[in-house]
mmCIF file of N, CA, C and O in Angstrom:
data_model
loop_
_atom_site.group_PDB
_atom_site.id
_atom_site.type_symbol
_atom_site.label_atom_id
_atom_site.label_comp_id
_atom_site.label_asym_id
_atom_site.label_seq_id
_atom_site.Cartn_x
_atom_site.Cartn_y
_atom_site.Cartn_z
ATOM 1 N N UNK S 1 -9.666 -3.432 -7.918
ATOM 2 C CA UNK S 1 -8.347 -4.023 -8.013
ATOM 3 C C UNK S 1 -8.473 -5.531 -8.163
ATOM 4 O O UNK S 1 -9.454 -6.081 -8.664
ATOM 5 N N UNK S 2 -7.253 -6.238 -7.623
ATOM 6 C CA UNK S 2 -7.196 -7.838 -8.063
ATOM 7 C C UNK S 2 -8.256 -8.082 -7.003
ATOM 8 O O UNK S 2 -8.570 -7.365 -6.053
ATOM 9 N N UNK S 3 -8.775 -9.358 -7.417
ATOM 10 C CA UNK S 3 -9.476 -10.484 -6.278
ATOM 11 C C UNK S 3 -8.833 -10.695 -5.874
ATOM 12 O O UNK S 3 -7.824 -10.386 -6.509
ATOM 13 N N UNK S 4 -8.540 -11.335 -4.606
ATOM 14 C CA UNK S 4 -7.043 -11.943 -3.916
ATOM 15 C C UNK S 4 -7.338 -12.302 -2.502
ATOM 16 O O UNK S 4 -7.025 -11.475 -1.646
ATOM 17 N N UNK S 5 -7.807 -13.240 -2.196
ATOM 18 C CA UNK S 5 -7.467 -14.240 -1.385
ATOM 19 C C UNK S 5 -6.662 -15.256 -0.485
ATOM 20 O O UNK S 5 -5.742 -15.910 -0.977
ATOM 21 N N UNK S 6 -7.025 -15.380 0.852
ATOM 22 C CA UNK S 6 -6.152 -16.420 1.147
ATOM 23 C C UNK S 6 -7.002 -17.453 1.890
ATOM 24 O O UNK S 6 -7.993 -17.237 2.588
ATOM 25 N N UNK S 7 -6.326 -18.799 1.556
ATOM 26 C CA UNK S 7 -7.141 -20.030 2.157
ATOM 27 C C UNK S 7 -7.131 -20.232 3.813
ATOM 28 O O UNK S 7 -6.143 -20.418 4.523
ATOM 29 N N UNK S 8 -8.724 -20.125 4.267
ATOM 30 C CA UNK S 8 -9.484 -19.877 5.376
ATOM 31 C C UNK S 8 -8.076 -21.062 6.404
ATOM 32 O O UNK S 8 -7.889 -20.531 7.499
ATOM 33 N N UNK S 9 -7.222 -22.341 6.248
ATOM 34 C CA UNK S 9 -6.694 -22.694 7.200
ATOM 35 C C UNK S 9 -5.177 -22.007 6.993
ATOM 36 O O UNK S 9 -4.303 -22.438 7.746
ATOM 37 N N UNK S 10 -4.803 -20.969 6.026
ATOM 38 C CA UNK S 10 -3.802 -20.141 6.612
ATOM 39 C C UNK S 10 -3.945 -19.161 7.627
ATOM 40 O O UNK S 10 -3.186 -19.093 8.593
ATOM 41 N N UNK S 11 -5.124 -18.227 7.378
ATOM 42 C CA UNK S 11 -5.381 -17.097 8.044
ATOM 43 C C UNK S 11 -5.855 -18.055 9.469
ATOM 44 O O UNK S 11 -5.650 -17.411 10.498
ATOM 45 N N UNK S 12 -6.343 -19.218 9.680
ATOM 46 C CA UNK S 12 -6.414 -19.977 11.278
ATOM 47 C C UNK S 12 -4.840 -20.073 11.499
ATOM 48 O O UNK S 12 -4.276 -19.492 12.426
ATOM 49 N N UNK S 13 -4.240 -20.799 10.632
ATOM 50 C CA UNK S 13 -2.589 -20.896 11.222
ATOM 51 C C UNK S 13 -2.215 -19.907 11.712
ATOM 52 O O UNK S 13 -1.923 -20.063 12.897
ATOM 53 N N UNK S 14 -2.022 -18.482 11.173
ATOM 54 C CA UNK S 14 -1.531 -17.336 11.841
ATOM 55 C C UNK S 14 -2.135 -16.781 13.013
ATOM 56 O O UNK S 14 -1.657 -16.005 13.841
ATOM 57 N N UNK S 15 -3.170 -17.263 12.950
ATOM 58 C CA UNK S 15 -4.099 -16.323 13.970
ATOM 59 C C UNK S 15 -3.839 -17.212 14.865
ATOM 60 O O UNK S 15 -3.613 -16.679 15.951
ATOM 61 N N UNK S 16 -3.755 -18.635 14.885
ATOM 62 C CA UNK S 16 -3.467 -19.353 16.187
ATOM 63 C C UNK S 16 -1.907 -19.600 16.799
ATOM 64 O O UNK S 16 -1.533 -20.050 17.882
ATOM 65 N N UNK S 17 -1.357 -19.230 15.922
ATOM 66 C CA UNK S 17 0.039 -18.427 15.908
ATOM 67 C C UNK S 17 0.372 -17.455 16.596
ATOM 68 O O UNK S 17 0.994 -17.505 17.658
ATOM 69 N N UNK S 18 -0.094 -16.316 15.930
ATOM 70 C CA UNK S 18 -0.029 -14.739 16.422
ATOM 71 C C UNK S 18 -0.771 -13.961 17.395
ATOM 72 O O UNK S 18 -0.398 -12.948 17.987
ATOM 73 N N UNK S 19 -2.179 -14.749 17.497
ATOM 74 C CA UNK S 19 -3.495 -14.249 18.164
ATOM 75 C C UNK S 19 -4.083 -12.878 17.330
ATOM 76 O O UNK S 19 -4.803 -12.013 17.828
ATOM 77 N N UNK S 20 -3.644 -12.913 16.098
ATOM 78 C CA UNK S 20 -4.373 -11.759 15.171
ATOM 79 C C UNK S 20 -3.909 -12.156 13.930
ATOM 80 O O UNK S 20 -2.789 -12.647 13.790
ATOM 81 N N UNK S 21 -4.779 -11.961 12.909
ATOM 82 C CA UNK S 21 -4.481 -11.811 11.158
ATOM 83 C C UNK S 21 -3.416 -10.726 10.769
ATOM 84 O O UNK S 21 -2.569 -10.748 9.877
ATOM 85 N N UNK S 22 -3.818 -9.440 12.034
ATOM 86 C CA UNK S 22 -2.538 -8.394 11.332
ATOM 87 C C UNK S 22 -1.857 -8.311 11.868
ATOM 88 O O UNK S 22 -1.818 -8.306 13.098
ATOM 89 N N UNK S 23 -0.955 -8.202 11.009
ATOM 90 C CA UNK S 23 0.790 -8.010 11.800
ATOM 91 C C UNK S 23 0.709 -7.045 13.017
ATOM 92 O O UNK S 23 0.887 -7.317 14.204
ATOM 93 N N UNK S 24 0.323 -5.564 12.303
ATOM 94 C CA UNK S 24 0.080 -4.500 13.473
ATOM 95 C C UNK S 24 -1.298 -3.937 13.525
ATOM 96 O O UNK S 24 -2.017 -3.303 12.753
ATOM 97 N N UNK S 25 -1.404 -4.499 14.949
ATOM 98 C CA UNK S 25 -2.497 -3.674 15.326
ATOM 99 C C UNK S 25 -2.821 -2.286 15.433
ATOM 100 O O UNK S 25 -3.904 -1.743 15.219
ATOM 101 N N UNK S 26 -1.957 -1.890 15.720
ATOM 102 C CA UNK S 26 -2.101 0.375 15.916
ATOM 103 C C UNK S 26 -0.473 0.568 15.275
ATOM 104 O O UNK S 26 0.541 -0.121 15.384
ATOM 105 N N UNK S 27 -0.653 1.334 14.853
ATOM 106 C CA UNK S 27 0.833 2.372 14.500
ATOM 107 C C UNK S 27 1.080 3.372 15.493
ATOM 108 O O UNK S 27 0.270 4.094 16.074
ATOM 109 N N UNK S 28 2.401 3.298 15.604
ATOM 110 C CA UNK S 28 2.823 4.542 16.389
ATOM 111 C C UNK S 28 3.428 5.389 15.221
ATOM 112 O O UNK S 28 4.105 4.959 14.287
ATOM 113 N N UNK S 29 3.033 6.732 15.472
ATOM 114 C CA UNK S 29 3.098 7.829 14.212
ATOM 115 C C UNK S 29 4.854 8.433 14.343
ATOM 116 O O UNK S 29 5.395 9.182 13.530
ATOM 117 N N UNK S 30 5.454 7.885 15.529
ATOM 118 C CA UNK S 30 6.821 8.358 15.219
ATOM 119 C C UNK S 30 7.711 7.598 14.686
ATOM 120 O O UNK S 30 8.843 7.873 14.288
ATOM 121 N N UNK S 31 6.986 6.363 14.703
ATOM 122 C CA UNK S 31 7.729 5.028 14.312
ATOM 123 C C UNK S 31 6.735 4.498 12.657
ATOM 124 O O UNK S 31 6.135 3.423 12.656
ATOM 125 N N UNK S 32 6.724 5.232 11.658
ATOM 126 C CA UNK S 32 5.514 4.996 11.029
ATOM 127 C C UNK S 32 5.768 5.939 9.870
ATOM 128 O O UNK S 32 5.943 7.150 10.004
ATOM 129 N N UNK S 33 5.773 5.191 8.565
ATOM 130 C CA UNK S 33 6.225 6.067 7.394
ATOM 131 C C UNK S 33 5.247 5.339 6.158
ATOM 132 O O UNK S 33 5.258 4.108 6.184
ATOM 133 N N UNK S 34 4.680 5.775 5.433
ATOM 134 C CA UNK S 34 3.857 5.407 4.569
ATOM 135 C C UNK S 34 4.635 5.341 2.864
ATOM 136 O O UNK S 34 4.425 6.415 2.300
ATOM 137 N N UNK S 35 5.372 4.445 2.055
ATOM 138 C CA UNK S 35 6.294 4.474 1.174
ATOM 139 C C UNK S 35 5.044 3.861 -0.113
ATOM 140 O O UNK S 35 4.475 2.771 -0.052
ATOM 141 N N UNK S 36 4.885 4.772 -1.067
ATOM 142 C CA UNK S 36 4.293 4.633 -2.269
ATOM 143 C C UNK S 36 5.065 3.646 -3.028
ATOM 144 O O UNK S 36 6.115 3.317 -2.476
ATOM 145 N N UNK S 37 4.912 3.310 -3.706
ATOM 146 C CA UNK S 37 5.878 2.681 -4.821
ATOM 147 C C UNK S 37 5.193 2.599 -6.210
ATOM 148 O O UNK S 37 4.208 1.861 -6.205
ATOM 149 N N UNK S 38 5.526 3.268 -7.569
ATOM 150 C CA UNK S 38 4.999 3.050 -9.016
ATOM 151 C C UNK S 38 3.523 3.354 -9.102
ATOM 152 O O UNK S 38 2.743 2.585 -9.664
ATOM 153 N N UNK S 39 3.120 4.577 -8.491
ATOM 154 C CA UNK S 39 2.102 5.273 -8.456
ATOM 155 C C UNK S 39 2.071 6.889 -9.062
ATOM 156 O O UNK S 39 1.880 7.975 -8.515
ATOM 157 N N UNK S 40 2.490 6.284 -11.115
ATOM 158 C CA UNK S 40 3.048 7.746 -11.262
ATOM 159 C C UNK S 40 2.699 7.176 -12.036
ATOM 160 O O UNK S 40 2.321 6.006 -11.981
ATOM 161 N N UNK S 41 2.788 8.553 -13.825
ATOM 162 C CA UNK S 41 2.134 8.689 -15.100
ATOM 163 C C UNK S 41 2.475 7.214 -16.123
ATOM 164 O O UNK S 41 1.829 6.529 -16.917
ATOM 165 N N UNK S 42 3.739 7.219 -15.619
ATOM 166 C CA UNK S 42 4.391 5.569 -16.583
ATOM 167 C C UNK S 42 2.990 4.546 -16.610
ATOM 168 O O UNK S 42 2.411 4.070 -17.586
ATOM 169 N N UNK S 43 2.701 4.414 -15.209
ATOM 170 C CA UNK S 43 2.238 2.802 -15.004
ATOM 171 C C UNK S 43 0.273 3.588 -14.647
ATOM 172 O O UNK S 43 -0.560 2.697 -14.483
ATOM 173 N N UNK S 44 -0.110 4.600 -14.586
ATOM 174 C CA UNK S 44 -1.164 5.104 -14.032
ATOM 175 C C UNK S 44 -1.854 5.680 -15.218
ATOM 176 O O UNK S 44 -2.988 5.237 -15.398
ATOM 177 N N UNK S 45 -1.445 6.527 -16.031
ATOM 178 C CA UNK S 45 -2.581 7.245 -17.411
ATOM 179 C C UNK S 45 -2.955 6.346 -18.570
ATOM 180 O O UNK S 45 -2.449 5.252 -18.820
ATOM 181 N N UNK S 46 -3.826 6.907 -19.179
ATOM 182 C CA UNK S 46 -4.191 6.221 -20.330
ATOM 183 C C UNK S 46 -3.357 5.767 -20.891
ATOM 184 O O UNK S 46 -2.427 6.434 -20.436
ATOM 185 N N UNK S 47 -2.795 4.906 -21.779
ATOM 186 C CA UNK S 47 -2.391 4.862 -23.091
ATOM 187 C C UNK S 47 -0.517 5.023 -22.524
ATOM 188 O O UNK S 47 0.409 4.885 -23.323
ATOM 189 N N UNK S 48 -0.310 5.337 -20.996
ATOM 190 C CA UNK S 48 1.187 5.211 -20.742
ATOM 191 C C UNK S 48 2.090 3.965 -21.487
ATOM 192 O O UNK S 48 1.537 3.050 -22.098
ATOM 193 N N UNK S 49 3.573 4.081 -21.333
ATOM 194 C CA UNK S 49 3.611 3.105 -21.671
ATOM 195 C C UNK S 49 3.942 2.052 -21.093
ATOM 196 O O UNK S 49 4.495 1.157 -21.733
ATOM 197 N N UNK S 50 3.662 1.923 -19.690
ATOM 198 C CA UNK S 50 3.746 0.778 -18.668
ATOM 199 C C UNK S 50 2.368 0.567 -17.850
ATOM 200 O O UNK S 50 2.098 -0.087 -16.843
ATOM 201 N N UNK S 51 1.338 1.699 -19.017
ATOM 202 C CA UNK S 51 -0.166 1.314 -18.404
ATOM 203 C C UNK S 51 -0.780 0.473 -17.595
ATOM 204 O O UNK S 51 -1.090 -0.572 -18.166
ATOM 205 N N UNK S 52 -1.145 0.545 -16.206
ATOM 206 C CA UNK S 52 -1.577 -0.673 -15.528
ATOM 207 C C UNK S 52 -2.946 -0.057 -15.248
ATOM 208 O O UNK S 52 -3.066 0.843 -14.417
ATOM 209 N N UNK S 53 -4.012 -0.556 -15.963
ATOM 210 C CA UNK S 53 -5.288 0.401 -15.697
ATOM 211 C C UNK S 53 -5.797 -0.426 -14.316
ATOM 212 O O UNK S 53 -6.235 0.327 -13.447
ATOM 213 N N UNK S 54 -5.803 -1.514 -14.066
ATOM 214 C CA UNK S 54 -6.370 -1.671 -12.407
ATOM 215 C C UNK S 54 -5.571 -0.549 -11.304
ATOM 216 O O UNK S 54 -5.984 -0.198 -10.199
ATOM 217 N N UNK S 55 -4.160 -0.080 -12.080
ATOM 218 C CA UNK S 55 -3.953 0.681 -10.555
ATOM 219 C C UNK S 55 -4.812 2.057 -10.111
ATOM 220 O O UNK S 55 -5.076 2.400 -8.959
ATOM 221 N N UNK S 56 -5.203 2.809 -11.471
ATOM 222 C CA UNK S 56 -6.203 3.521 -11.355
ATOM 223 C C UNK S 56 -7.103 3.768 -10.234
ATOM 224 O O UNK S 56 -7.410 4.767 -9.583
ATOM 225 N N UNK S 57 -7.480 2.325 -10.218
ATOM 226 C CA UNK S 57 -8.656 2.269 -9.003
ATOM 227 C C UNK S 57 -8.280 2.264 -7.652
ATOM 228 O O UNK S 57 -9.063 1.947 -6.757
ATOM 229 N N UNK S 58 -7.030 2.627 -7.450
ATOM 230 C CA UNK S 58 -6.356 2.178 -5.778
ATOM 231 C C UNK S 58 -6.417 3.849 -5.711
ATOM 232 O O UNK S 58 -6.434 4.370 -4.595
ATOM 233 N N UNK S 59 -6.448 4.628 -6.828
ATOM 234 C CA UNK S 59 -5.519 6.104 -6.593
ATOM 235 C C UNK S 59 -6.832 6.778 -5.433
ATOM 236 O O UNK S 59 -6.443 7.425 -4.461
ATOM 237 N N UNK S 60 -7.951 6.613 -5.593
ATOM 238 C CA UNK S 60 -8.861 7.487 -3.982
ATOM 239 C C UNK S 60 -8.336 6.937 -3.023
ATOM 240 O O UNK S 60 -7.800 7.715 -2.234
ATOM 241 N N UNK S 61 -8.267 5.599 -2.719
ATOM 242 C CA UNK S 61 -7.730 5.185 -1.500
ATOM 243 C C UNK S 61 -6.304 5.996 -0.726
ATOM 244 O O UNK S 61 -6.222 6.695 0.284
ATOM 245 N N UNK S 62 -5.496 5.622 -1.519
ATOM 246 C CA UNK S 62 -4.346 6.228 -1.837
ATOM 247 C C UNK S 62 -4.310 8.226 -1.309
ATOM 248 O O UNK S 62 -3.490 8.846 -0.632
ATOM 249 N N UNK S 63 -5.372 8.599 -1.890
ATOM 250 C CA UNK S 63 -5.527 9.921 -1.762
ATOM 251 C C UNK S 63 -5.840 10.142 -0.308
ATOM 252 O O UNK S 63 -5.153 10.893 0.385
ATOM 253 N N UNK S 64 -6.969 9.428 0.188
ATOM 254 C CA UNK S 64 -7.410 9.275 1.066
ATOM 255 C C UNK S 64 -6.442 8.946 2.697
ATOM 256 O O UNK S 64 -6.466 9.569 3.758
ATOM 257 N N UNK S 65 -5.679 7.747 2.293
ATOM 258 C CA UNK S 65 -4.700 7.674 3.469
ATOM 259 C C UNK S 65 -3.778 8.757 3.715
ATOM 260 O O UNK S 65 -3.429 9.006 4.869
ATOM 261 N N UNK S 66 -3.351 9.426 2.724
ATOM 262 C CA UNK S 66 -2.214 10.127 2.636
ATOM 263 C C UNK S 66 -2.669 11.165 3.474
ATOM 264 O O UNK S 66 -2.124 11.653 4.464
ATOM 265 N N UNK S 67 -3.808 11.447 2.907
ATOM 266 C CA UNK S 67 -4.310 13.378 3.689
ATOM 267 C C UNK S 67 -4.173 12.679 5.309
ATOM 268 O O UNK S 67 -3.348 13.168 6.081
ATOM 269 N N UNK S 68 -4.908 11.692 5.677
ATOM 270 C CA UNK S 68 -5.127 11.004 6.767
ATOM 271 C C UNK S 68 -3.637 10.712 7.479
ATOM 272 O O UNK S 68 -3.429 11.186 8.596
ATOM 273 N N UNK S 69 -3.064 10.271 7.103
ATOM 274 C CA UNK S 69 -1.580 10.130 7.865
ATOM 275 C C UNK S 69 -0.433 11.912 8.156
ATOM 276 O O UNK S 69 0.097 12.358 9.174
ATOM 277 N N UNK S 70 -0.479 12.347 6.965
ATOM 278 C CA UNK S 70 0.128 13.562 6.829
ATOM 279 C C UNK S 70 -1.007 14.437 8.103
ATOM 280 O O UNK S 70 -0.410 15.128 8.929
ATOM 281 N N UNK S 71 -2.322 14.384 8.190
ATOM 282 C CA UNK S 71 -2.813 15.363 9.114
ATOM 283 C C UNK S 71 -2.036 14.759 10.450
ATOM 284 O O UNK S 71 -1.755 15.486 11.402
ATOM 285 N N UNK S 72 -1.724 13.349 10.408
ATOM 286 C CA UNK S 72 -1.289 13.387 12.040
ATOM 287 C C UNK S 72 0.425 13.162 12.149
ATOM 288 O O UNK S 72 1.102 12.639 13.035
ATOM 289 N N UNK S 73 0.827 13.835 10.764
ATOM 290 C CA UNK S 73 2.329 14.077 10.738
ATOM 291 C C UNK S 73 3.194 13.211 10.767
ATOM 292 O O UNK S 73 4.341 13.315 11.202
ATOM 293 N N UNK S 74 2.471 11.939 10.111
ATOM 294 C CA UNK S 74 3.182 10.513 9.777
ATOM 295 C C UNK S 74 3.911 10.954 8.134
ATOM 296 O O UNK S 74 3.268 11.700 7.396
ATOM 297 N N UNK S 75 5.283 10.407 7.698
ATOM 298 C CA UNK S 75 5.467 11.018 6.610
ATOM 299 C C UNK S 75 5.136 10.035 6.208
ATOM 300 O O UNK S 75 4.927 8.993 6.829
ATOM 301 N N UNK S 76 4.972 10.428 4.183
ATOM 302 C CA UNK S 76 4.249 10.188 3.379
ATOM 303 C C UNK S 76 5.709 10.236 2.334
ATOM 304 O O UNK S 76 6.355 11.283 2.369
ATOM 305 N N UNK S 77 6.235 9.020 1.357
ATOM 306 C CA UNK S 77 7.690 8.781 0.824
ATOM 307 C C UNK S 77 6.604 8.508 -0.530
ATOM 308 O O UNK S 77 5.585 7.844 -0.342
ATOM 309 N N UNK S 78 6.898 9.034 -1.784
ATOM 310 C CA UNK S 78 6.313 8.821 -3.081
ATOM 311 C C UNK S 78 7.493 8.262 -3.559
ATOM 312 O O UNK S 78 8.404 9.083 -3.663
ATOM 313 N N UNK S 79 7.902 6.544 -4.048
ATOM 314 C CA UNK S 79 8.997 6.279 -4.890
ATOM 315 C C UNK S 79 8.998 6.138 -5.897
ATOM 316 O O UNK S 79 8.203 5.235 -6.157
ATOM 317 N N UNK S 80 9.628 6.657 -7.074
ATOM 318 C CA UNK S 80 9.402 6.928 -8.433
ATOM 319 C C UNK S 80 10.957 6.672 -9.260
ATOM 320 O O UNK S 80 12.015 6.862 -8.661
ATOM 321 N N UNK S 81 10.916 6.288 -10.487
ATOM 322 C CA UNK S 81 12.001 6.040 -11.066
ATOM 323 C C UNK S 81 12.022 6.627 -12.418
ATOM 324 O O UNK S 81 11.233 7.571 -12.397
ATOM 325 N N UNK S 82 12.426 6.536 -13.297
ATOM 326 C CA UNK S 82 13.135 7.617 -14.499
ATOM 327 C C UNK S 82 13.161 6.872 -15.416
ATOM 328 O O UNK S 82 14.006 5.990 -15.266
ATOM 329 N N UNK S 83 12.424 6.802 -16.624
ATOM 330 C CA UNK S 83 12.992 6.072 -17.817
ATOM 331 C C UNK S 83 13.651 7.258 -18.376
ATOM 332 O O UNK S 83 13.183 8.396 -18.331
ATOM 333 N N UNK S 84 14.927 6.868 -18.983
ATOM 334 C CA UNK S 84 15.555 7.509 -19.788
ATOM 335 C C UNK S 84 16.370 6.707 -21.072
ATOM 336 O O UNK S 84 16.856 5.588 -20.910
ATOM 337 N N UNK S 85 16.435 7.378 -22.242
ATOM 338 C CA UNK S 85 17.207 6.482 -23.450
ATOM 339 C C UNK S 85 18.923 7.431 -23.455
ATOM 340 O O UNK S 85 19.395 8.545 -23.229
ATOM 341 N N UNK S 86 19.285 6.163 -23.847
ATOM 342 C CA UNK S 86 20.602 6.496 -24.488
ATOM 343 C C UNK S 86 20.791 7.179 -25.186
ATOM 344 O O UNK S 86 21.937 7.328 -25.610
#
């Protein structure tokens, strides 16, 4: 996927801020919903026509959390939208 970075005296600001880089430390699975967004044929296959070939490479991960959250009955929201013509 992208390179993507952040400069070493933000991640000190927050952390001396927050006392951690991540927002959340543990999830609670009743309070806890996993929402996809534009992870469908438009923007994901060959030759689509909103082709984004880096997203390709997120889709194991992706596969991976999902089985992982759904085994401990966290839901799993796929959001998807519709091209349609006039």
């Amino acid at each position: 996927m992208h390179k993507v970075s952040i400069r070493r005296h933000i991640v000190d600001r927050v952390v001396a801020r927050r006392g951690d880089v991540h927002w959340f430390t543990r999830l609670e699975p009743k309070k806890t919903a996993l929402a996809i967004v534009d992870m469908q044929n438009t923007f994901c296959m060959p030759g689509a026509p909103g082709e984004v070939v880096a997203a390709r490479g997120i889709v194991p991960v992706i596969n991976r959390l999902t089985a992982r959250l759904r085994a401990l009955r966290i839901p799993v929201i796929w959001v998807l939208h519709a091209n349609t013509q006039s």
